[in-house]
Coordinates of C-alpha atoms in Angstrom, one line a residue:
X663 CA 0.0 0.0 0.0
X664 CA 1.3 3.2 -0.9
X665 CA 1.3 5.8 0.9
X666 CA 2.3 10.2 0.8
X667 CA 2.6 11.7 4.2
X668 CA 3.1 15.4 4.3
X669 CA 4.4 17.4 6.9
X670 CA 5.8 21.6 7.5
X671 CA 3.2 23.3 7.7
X672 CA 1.8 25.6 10.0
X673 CA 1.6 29.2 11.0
X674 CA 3.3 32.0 9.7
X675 CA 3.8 36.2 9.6
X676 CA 3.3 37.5 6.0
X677 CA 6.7 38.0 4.8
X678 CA 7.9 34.4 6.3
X679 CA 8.9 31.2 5.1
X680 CA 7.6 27.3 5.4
X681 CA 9.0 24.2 3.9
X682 CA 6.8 21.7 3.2
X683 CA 7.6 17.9 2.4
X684 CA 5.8 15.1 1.3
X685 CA 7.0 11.5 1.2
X686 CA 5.7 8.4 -0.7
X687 CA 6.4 5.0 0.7
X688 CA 5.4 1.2 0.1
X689 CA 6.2 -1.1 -2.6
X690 CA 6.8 1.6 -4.8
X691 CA 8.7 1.8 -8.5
X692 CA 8.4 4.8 -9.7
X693 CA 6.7 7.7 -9.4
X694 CA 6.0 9.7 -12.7
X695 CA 5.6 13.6 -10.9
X696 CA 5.1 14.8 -8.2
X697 CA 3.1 18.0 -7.3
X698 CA 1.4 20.8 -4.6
X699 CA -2.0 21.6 -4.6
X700 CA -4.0 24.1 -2.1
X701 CA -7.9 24.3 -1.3
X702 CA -8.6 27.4 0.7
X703 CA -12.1 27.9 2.2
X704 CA -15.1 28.2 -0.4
X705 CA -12.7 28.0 -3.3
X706 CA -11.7 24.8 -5.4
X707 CA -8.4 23.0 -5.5
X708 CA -5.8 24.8 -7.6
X709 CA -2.7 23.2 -8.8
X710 CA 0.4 25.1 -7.3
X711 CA 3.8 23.5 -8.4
X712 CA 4.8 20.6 -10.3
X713 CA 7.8 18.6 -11.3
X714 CA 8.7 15.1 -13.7
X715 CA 10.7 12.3 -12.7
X716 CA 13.4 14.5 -14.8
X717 CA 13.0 18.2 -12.6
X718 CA 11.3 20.0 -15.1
X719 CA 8.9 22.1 -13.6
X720 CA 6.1 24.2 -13.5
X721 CA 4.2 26.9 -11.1
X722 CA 0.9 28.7 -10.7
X723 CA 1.8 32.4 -11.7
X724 CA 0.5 33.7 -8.2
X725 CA 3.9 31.5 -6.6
X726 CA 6.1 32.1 -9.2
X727 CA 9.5 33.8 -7.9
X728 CA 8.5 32.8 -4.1
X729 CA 7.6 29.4 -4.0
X730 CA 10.3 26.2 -5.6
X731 CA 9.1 22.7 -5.9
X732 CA 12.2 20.0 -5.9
X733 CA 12.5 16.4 -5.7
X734 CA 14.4 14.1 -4.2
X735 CA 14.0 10.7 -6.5
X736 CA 15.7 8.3 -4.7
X737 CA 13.7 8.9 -1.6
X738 CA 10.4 9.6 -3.7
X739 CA 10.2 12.9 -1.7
X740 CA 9.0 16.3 -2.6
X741 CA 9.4 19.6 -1.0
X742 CA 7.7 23.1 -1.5
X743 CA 10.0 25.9 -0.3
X744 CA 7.5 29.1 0.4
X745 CA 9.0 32.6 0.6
X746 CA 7.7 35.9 1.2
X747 CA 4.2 34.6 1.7
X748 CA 1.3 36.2 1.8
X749 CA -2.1 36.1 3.6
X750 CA -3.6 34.7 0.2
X751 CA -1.6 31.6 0.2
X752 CA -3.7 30.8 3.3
X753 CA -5.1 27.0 2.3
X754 CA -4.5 23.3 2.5
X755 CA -2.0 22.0 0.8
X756 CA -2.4 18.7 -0.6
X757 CA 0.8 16.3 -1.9
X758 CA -0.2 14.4 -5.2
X759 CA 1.8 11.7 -6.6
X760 CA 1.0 11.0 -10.2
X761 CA 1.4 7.7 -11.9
X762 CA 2.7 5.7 -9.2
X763 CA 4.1 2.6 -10.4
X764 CA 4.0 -0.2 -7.6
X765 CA 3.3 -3.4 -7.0
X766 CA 1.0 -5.2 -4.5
X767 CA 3.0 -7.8 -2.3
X768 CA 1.0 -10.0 -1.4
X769 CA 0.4 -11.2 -4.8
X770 CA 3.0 -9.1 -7.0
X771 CA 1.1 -7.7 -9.3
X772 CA 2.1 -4.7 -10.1
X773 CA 0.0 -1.5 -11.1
X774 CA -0.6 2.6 -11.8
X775 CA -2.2 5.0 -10.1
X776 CA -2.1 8.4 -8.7
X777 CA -2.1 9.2 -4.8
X778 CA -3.1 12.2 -2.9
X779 CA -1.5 13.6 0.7
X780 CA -3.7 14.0 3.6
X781 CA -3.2 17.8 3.3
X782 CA -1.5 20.2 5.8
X783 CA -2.7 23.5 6.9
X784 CA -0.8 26.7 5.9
X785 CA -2.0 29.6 7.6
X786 CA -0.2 33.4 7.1
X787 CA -1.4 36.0 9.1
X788 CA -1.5 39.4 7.8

């Protein structure tokens, strides 16, 4: 069974920083990318960052120049490194993990799908 747990978020002055990581674990292959999303209250779930097995990359323009997604392969991590954030990045942010490749152990076979975090609450206060 795999698994993302996320973890870094919290509470923060406008202006600060948060790092937020996510790791996948379980009988896992490869992961194709890897990405942030956020929900805030009343509003639907917006893609933040992205990035491929091979670091490209890719940003909502609201976090571009603030906000850098990276990857750590061999540990099928991601991280999202917030700077100079502001109140209207207030939301949870969700960890997705986009065509998993793993395999089931009790019988082997092996399979694709795409995983979601649990989600972790950023909160900046104006």
């Amino acid at each position: 069974q795999v698994q993302l747990v996320e973890s870094g978020g919290g509470l923060v002055q406008a202006g600060g920083s948060l790092r937020l990581s996510c790791a996948a674990s379980g009988s896992i292959f490869s992961i194709n990318a890897m990405g942030w999303y956020r929900q805030a209250p009343g509003k639907q779930r917006e893609l933040v960052a992205a990035i491929t097995g091979g670091g490209s990359t890719n940003y909502t323009d609201s976090v571009k120049g603030r906000f850098t997604i990276s990857r750590d392969n061999a540990k099928n991590t991601v991280y999202l490194q917030m700077n100079s954030l502001k109140p209207e990045d207030t939301a949870v942010y969700y960890c997705n993990a986009m065509g998993v490749v793993a395999t089931i152990r009790s019988t082997g076979n092996i399979y694709e799908r795409d995983y979601w975090g649990q989600g972790t609450q950023v909160t900046v206060s104006s």
